[in-house]
Each structure stands twice: as structure tokens, then as C-alpha cells.
Coordinates of C-alpha atoms and ligand atoms in Angstrom, one line a residue:
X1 CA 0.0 0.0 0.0
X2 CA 0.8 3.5 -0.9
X3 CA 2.7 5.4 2.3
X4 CA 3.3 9.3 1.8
X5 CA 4.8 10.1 5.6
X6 CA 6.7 13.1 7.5
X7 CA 8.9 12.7 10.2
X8 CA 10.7 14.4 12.9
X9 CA 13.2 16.3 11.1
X10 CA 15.6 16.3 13.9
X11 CA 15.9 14.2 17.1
X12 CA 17.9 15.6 20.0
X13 CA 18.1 12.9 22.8
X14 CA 21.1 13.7 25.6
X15 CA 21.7 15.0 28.9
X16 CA 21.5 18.9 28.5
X17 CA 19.7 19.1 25.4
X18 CA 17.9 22.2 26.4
X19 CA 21.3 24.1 25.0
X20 CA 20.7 22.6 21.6
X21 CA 17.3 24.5 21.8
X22 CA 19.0 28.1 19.8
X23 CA 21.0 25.9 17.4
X24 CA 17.7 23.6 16.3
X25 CA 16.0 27.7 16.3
X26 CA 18.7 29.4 14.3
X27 CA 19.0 26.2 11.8
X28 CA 15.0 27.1 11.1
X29 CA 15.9 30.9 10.1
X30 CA 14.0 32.0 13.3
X31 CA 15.1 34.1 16.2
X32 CA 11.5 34.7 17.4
X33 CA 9.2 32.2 19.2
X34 CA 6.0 31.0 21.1
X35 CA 6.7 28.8 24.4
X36 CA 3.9 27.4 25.0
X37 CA 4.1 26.0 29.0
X38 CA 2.5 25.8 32.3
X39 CA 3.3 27.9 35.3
X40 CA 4.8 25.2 37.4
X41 CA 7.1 23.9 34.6
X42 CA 7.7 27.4 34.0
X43 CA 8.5 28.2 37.4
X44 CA 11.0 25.3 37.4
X45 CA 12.6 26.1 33.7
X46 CA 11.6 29.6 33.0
X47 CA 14.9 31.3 34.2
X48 CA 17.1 28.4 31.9
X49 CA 15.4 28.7 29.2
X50 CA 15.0 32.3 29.5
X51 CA 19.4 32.7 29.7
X52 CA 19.6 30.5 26.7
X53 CA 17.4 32.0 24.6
X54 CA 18.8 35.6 25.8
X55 CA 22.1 34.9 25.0
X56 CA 21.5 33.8 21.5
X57 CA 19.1 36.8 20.7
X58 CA 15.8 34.9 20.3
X59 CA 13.0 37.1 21.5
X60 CA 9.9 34.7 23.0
X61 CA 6.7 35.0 24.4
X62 CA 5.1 32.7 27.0
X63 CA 1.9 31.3 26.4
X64 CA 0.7 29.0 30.0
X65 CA -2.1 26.3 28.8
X66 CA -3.2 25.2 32.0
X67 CA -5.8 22.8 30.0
X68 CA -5.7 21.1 26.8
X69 CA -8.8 22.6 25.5
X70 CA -10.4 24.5 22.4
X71 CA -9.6 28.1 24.7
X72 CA -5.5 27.2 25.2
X73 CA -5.1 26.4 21.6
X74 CA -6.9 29.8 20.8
X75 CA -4.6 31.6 23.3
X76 CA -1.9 29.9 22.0
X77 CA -2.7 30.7 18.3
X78 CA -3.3 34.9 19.1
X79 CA 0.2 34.9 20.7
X80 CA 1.6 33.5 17.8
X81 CA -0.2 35.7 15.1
X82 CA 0.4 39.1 17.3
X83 CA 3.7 38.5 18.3
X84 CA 4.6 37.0 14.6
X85 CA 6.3 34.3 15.5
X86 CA 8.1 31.7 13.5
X87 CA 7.8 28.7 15.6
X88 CA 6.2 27.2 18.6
X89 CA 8.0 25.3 21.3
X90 CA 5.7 23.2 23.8
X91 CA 7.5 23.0 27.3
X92 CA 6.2 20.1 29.3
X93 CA 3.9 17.3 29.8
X94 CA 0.9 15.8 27.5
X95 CA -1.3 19.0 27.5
X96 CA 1.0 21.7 27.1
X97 CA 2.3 19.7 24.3
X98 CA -0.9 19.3 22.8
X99 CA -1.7 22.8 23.0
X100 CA 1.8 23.9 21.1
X101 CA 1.6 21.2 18.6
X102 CA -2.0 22.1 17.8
X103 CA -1.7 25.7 17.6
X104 CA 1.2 25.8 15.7
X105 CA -0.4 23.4 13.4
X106 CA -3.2 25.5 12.5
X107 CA -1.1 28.5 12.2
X108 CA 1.2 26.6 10.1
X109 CA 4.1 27.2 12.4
X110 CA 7.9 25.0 13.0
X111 CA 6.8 23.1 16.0
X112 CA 9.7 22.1 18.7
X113 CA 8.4 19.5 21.4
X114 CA 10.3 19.2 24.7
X115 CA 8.9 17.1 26.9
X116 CA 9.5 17.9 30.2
X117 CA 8.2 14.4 31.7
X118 CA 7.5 10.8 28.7
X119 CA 4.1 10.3 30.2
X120 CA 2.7 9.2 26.5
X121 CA 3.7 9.0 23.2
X122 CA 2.4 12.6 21.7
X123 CA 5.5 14.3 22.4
X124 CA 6.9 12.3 19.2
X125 CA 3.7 12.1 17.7
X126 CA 1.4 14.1 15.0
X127 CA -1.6 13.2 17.3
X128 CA -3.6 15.8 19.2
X129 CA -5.7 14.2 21.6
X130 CA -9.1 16.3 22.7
X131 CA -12.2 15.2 23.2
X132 CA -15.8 16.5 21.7
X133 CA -18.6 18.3 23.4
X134 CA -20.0 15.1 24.3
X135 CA -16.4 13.5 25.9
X136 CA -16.1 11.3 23.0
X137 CA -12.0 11.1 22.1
X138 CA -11.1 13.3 19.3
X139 CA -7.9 11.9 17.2
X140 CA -6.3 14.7 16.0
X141 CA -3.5 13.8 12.7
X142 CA -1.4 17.1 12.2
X143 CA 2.4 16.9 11.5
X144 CA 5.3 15.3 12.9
X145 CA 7.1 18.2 15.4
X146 CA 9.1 19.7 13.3
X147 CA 12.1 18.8 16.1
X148 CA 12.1 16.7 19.3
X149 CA 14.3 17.6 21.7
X150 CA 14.3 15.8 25.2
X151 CA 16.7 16.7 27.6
X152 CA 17.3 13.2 29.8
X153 CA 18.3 15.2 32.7
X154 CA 15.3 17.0 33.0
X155 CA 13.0 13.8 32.0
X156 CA 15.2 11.6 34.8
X157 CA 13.7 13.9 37.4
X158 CA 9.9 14.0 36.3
X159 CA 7.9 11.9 39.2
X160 CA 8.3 8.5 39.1
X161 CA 4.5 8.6 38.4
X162 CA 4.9 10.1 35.1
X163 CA 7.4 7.9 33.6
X164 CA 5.3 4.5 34.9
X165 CA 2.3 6.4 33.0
X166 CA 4.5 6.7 29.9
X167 CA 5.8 2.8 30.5
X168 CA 2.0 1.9 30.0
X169 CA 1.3 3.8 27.4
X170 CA 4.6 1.8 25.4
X171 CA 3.0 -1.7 26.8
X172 CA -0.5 -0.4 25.2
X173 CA 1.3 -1.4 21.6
X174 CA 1.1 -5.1 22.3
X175 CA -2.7 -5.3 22.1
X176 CA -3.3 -2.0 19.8
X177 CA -0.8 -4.1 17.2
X178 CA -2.8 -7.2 17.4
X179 CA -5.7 -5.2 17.1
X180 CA -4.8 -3.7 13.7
X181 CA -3.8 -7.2 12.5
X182 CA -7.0 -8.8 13.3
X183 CA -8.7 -5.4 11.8
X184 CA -6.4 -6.3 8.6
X185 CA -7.5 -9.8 8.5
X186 CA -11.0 -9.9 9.6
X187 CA -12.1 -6.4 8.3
X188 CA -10.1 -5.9 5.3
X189 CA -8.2 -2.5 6.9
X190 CA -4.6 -2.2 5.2
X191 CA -2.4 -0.9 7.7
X192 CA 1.5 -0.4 6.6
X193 CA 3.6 -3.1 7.7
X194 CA 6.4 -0.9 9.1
X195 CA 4.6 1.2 11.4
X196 CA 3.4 -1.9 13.0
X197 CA 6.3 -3.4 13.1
X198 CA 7.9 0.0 14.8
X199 CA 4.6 -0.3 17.1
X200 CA 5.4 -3.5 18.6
X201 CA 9.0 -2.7 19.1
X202 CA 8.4 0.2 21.1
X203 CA 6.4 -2.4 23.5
X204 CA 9.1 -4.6 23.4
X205 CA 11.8 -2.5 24.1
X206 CA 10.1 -1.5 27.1
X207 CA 8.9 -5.3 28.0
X208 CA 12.4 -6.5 27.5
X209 CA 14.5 -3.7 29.6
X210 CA 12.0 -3.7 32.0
X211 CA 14.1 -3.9 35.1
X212 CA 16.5 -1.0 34.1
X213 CA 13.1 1.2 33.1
X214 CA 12.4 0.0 36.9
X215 CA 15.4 1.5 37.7
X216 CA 15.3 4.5 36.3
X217 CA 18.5 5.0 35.2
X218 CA 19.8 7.4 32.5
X219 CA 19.7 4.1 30.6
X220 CA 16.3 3.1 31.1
X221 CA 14.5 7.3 30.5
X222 CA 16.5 6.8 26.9
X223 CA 14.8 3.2 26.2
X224 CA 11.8 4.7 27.0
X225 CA 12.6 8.0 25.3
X226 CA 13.6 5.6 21.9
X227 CA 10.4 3.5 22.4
X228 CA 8.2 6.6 22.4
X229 CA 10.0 8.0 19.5
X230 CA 9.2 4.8 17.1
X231 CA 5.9 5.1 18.5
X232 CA 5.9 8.0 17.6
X233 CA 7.2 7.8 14.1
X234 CA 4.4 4.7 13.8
X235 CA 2.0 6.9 13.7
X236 CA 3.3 9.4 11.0
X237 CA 4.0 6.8 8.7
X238 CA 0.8 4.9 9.4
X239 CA -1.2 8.2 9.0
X240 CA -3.1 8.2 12.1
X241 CA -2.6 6.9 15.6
X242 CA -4.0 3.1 14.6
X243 CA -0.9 1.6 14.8
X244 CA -0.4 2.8 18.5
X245 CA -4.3 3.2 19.9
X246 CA -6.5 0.2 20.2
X247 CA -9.0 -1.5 22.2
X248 CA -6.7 -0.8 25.0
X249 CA -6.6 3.2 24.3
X250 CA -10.7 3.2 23.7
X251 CA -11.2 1.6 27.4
X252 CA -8.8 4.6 28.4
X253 CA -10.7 6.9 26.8
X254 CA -14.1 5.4 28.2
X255 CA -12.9 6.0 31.8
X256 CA -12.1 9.5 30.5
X257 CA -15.7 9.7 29.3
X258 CA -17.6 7.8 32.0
X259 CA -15.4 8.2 34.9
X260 CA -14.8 12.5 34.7
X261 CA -13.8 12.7 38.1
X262 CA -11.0 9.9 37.8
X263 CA -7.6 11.2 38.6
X264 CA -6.1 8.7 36.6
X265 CA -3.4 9.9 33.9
X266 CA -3.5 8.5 30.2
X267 CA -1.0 5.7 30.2
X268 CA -2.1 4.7 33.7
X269 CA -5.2 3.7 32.2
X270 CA -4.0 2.0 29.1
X271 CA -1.5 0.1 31.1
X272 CA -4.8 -1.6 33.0
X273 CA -6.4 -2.1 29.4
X274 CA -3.7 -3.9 28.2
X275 CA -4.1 -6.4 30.5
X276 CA -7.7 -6.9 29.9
X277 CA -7.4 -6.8 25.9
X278 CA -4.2 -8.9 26.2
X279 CA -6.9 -11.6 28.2
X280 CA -9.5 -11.0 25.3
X281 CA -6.7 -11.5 22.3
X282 CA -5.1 -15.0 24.3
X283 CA -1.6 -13.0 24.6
X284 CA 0.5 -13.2 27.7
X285 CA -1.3 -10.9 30.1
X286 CA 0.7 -12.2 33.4
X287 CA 4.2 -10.4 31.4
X288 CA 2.1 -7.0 31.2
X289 CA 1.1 -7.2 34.4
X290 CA 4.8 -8.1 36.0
X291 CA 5.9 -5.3 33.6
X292 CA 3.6 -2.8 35.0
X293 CA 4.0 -4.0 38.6
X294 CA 7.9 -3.6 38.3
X295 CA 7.4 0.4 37.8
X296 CA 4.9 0.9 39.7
X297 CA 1.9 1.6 37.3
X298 CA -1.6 0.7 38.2
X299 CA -2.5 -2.5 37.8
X300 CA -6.2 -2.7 39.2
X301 CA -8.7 -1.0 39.6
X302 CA -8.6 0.6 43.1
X303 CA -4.6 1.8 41.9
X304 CA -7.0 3.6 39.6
X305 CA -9.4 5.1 41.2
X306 CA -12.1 3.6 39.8
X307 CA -14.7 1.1 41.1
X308 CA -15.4 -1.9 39.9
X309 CA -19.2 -1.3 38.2
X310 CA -17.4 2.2 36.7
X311 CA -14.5 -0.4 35.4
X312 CA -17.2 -2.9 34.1
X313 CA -19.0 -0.1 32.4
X314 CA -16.0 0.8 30.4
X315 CA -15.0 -2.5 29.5
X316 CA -18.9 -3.3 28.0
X317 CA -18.8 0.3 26.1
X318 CA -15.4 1.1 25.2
X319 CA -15.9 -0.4 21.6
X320 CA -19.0 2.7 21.3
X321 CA -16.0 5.0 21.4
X322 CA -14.5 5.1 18.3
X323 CA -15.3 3.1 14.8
X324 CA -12.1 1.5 14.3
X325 CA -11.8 -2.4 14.9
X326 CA -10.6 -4.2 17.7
X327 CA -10.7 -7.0 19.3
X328 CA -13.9 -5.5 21.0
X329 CA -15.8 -6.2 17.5
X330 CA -14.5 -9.8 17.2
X331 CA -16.1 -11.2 21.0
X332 CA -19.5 -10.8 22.7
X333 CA -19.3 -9.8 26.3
X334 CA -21.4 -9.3 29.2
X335 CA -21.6 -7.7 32.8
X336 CA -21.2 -11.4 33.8
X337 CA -17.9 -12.3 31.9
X338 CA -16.2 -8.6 32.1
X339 CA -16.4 -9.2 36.3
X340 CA -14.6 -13.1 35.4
X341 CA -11.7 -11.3 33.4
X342 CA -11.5 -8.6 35.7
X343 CA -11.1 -10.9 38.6
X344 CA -8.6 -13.3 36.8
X345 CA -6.7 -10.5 35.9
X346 CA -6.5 -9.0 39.4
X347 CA -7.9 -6.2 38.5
X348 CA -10.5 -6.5 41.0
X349 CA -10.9 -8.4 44.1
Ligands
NDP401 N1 -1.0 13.8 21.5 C1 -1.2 12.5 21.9 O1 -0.8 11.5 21.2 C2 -1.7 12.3 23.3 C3 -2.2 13.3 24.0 N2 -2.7 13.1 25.3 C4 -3.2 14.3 26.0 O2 -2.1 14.6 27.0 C5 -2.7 15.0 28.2 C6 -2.3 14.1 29.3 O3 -0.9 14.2 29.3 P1 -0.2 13.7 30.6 O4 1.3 14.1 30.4 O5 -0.6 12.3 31.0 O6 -0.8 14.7 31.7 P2 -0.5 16.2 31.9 O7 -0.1 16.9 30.7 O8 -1.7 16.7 32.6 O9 0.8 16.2 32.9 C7 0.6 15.5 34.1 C8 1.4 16.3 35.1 O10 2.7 16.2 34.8 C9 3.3 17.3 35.4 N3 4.7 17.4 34.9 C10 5.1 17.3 33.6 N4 6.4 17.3 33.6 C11 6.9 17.4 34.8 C12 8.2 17.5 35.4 N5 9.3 17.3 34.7 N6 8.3 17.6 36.8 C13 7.1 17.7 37.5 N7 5.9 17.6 37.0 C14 5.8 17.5 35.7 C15 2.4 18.5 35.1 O11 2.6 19.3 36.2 P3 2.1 20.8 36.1 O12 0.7 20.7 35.5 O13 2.1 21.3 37.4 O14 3.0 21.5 35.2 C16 1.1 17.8 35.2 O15 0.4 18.1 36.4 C17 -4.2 15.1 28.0 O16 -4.6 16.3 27.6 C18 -4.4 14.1 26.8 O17 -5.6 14.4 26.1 C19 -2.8 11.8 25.8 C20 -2.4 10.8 25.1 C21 -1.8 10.9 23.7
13P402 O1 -2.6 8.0 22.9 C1 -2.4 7.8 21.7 C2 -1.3 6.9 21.3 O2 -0.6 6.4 22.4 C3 -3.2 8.5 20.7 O3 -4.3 7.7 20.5 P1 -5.8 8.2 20.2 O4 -5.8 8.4 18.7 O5 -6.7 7.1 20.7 O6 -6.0 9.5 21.0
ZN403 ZN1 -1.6 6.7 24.3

């Protein structure tokens, strides 16, 4: 099948990559730029950031998206039409990311991502992940960043929390993978070969370095950096997130939809699905489980924050979410059996 794909056009991945920022800037013919942030990430890298880009003579304004919502990106977007600027540069986790990728999207804008924390996959991504007035998940294909930059040392000291949440979110590729393949042979879907095959080794270099992820050594942040990158990349070549979001990412986004006040964070959710569509697919569900134990994701349903009729819920109407095929289309379940696999799976009592 045909593939027409963007990618990253640079990758910076070291310890102190912040000071690569002015070069990546200068090499784009800008010296003007959008940061788009949030006050406590700000607050912890304004002043850095603020000395680099001073001493190189790249004027900046600061745009703080505090949610990843239609309003931010709009913010976001005015900054960068009145100030004229020639890029944007998201600072920090999932949302501000969003935001900066977003905005500078529509404004057809270079767009630098530096994750401050690898919580998920978008930071490498051309997904944008909002939802629609009615909750429903909102898959958003734009462009590749235009560079990624991640800067281990600041990444090594994100909470633990937030790297386990980006673990799970790599582990999610085991089931959306076998999801695309059973989409390709029971549906008909052509899916390019490659991005699957970069999907699934994201997962497994996670799965098989999972005691140095564990760690978190400098080693394990860049395996985990590297896996979201070709997760990442999947997606761009594959031309929208199917490689990487399956049955496991639509019971995520059913607890974001049925569950509003969980507290739960994205890969903290898929991590738990992934066991359960791992059950339903007949993979090795015990190995995900292990994995997520070792770093300390959630691996049931109170670590969630969710009880168990919520959880059940989800699991029945996850497959309402979104029409792409999963394993979710292929098996008939009921309040009766969901409760069975939860249990099995330790997900509940
Ligand atoms: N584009 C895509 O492919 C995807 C996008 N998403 C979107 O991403 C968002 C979820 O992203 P996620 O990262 O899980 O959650 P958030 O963006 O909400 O970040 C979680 C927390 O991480 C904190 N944080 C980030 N970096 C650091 C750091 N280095 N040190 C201390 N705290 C840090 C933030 O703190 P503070 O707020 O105080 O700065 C924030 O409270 C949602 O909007 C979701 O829709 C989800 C999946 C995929
Ligand atoms: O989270 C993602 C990949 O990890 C993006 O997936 P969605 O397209 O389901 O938002
Ligand atoms: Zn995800």
C-alpha cells in the first residue's frame, strides 16, 4: 500500500539538550518564538530557558495552557499571530504539548516539542488528543514536530508517576498491534507493515528492559525515550494513531468519558487495558502485568481510582467510542464475563 509520511526532522536525545534549543531555532531561520508552557514547569525552567534563549538573541513569548482545551489552543494561536512568530516550542507534559503542537499546526508554524516528563507517546507524535462536546475522544493527525528535543536530565527527574504512566502507554502497543492485525484480516483494513512493526518494538523494548526502566536509570529514561519515539514515528507513517491506539486506548478513553472525576493519567489507564485486551486477544497478560508492577503503574482498579461497576462499564462500552476495529468487534461480552476477566486479571478483588 501507498505510504506518503513526514517525520521528525531532527531528534535531540542527551543530557543537556535544552542548549541545543538556539541551534535547532537558528538552523529554522527564526530568532523569534511561542513557548507554549504551564506555570509550574515554567517556574521550574523559565529562568534556563529564558538565559539560553537571551544569549543567542531569540526574543519569545510565554503562552501558560493550564488545560488542553479548544480556549489554550486559541490563546496559544493569538500569541503567535500578534507577536509574529516563527515557531512554537511546547514545554512540558501531555497538554501543554498538545496545546503547542495544535496551535502551531493550525497557524502553520515549526513546532519544537520538549517534553518535560515521557508520560505518553504525543510528544513524538502528529496526534492531538481532545475530546468532543460530548467526551467522545477526538484523534487529531497534524504533522510530525518539526524537532524533538528531550533533555534526559530533566526527564530523569519528572515523578516517578509520570514515567510509569509513559511505560503503559509503550506496553499499550502489544494489544493496539494485534488489534490492527485482526482489523487487517477480519475487516479488510490495510495498515502499513512498518509502522506496525515499529509499534510492537516500542512495546518490546520496554517489555524486555523492564528492570532497568524500573530503575530509572539514564539508561532506562533513553529506552523509554527511543520507544516513544518509534511510537511516535508509527504513527506518521501509518497516517493516524491506529498503529499505537487500540481497544486498549478506547477503554482509556471510556474512563475518560464515564469516569470525569477519575484522577487517573492516560497511560495509567492504558497500562490496566492492556491487560484486559491482552486476556481477550489470548496474549500473555501475566508479562504486562509483571511489567507494570515492576514500575509501579496501576495494575487494578482501586490503583485507579475507579470502582469496579465504573470499570465494568468501560470495558462493555469502550468499543461505542470510536469506529475503528478491535478485538472488541471480534467477542460478545457481558456484565457477567467482564467481572470473570477482571477478577482473573487482578484487576479486582
Ligand atoms: N497527543 C497525543 O498523542 C496524546 C495526548 N494526550 C493528552 O495529553 C494530556 C495528558 O498528558 P499527561 O502528560 O498524561 O498529563 P498532563 O499533561 O496533565 O501532565 C501531568 C502532570 O505532569 C506534570 N509534569 C510534567 N512534567 C513534569 C516534570 N518534569 N516535573 C514535574 N511535574 C511534571 C504536570 O505538572 P504541572 O501541571 O504542574 O506542570 C502535570 O500536572 C491530555 O490532555 C491528553 O488528552 C494523551 C495521550 C496521547
Ligand atoms: O494515545 C495515543 C497513542 O498512544 C493517541 O491515541 P488516540 O488516537 O486514541 O488519541
Ligand atoms: Zn496513548
Amino acid at each position: 500500500m501507498d505510504i506518503r509520511a513526514e517525520l521528525p526532522g531532527k531528534i535531540v536525545v542527551k543530557p543537556g539538550a535544552k542548549d541545543s534549543l538556539p541551534e535547532i531555532i537558528e538552523s529554522l531561520g527564526c530568532t523569534n518564538i511561542v513557548v507554549v508552557t504551564d506555570r509550574n514547569l515554567w517556574s521550574m525552567l523559565g529562568r534556563e530557558l529564558e538565559n539560553i534563549f537571551g544569549g543567542r538573541g531569540i526574543a519569545f513569548s510565554t503562552v501558560f495552557a493550564e488545560s488542553a482545551d479548544g480556549n489554550s489552543v486559541e490563546a496559544a494561536k493569538r500569541t503567535i499571530e500578534s507577536s509574529n512568530a516563527c515557531l512554537v516550542l511546547g514545554v512540558g507534559g501531555g497538554r501543554p504539548i498538545d496545546v503547542a503542537k495544535y496551535a502551531a499546526f493550525l497557524s502553520k508554524r515549526f513546532f519544537i516539542s520538549f517534553p518535560t516528563a515521557i508520560s505518553h507517546d504525543g510528544f513524538a507524535s502528529p496526534i492531538v488528543a481532545l475530546k468532543d462536546p460530548q467526551g467522545n475522544p477526538l484523534s487529531i493527525f497534524t504533522r510530525p514536530p518539526t524537532a524533538v528535543v528531550v533533555d534526559t536530565d530533566i526527564v530523569a527527574q519528572a515523578p516517578r508517576r509520570l514515567l510509569a504512566s509513559g511505560v503503559g502507554d509503550i506496553i499499550g502497543k502489544v494489544t493496539s498491534v494485534a488489534d490492527a492485525r485482526l482489523a487487517m484480516r477480519l475487516a479488510g483494513e490495510e495498515i502499513p507493515e512498518i509502522s506496525l512493526v515499529m509499534a510492537e518494538s516500542a512495546a518490546r523494548i520496554v517489555l524486555s528492559e523492564i528492570d532497568e526502566l524500573a530503575r530509572w536509570s539514564t539508561r532506562g529514561i533513553e529506552l523509554l525515550v527511543q520507544a516513544g519515539l518509534l511510537a511516535g514515528m508509527a504513527m506518521s507513517i501509518a497516517g493516524s494513531s491506529r498503529p499505537c491506539s487500540g481497544s486498549e486506548h478506547l477503554f482509556s478513553h471510556a474512563l475518560d468519558k464515564f469516569v470525569p472525576e477519575r484522577k487517573s493519567l492516560h497511560g495509567e489507564q492504558v497500562g490496566v487495558g492492556t491487560i484486559i485486551m491482552a486476556y481477550l486477544h489470548g496474549l500473555e497478560w501475566r508479562e504486562i502485568r509483571e511489567a507494570l508492577l515492576k514500575v509501579g503503574a496501576p495494575t487494578s482498579a482501586s490503583e485507579l481510582g475507579v470502582p469496579r461497576e465504573k470499570l465494568v462499564e468501560c470495558v462493555l462500552r469502550a468499543g461505542e467510542l470510536r469506529k475503528r476495529f478491535t478485538i472488541l468487534d471480534a467477542v460478545r461480552l457481558n456484565e457477567e464475563l467482564v467481572l470473570k476477566i477482571l477478577r482473573e486479571t487482578k484487576i479486582v478483588d
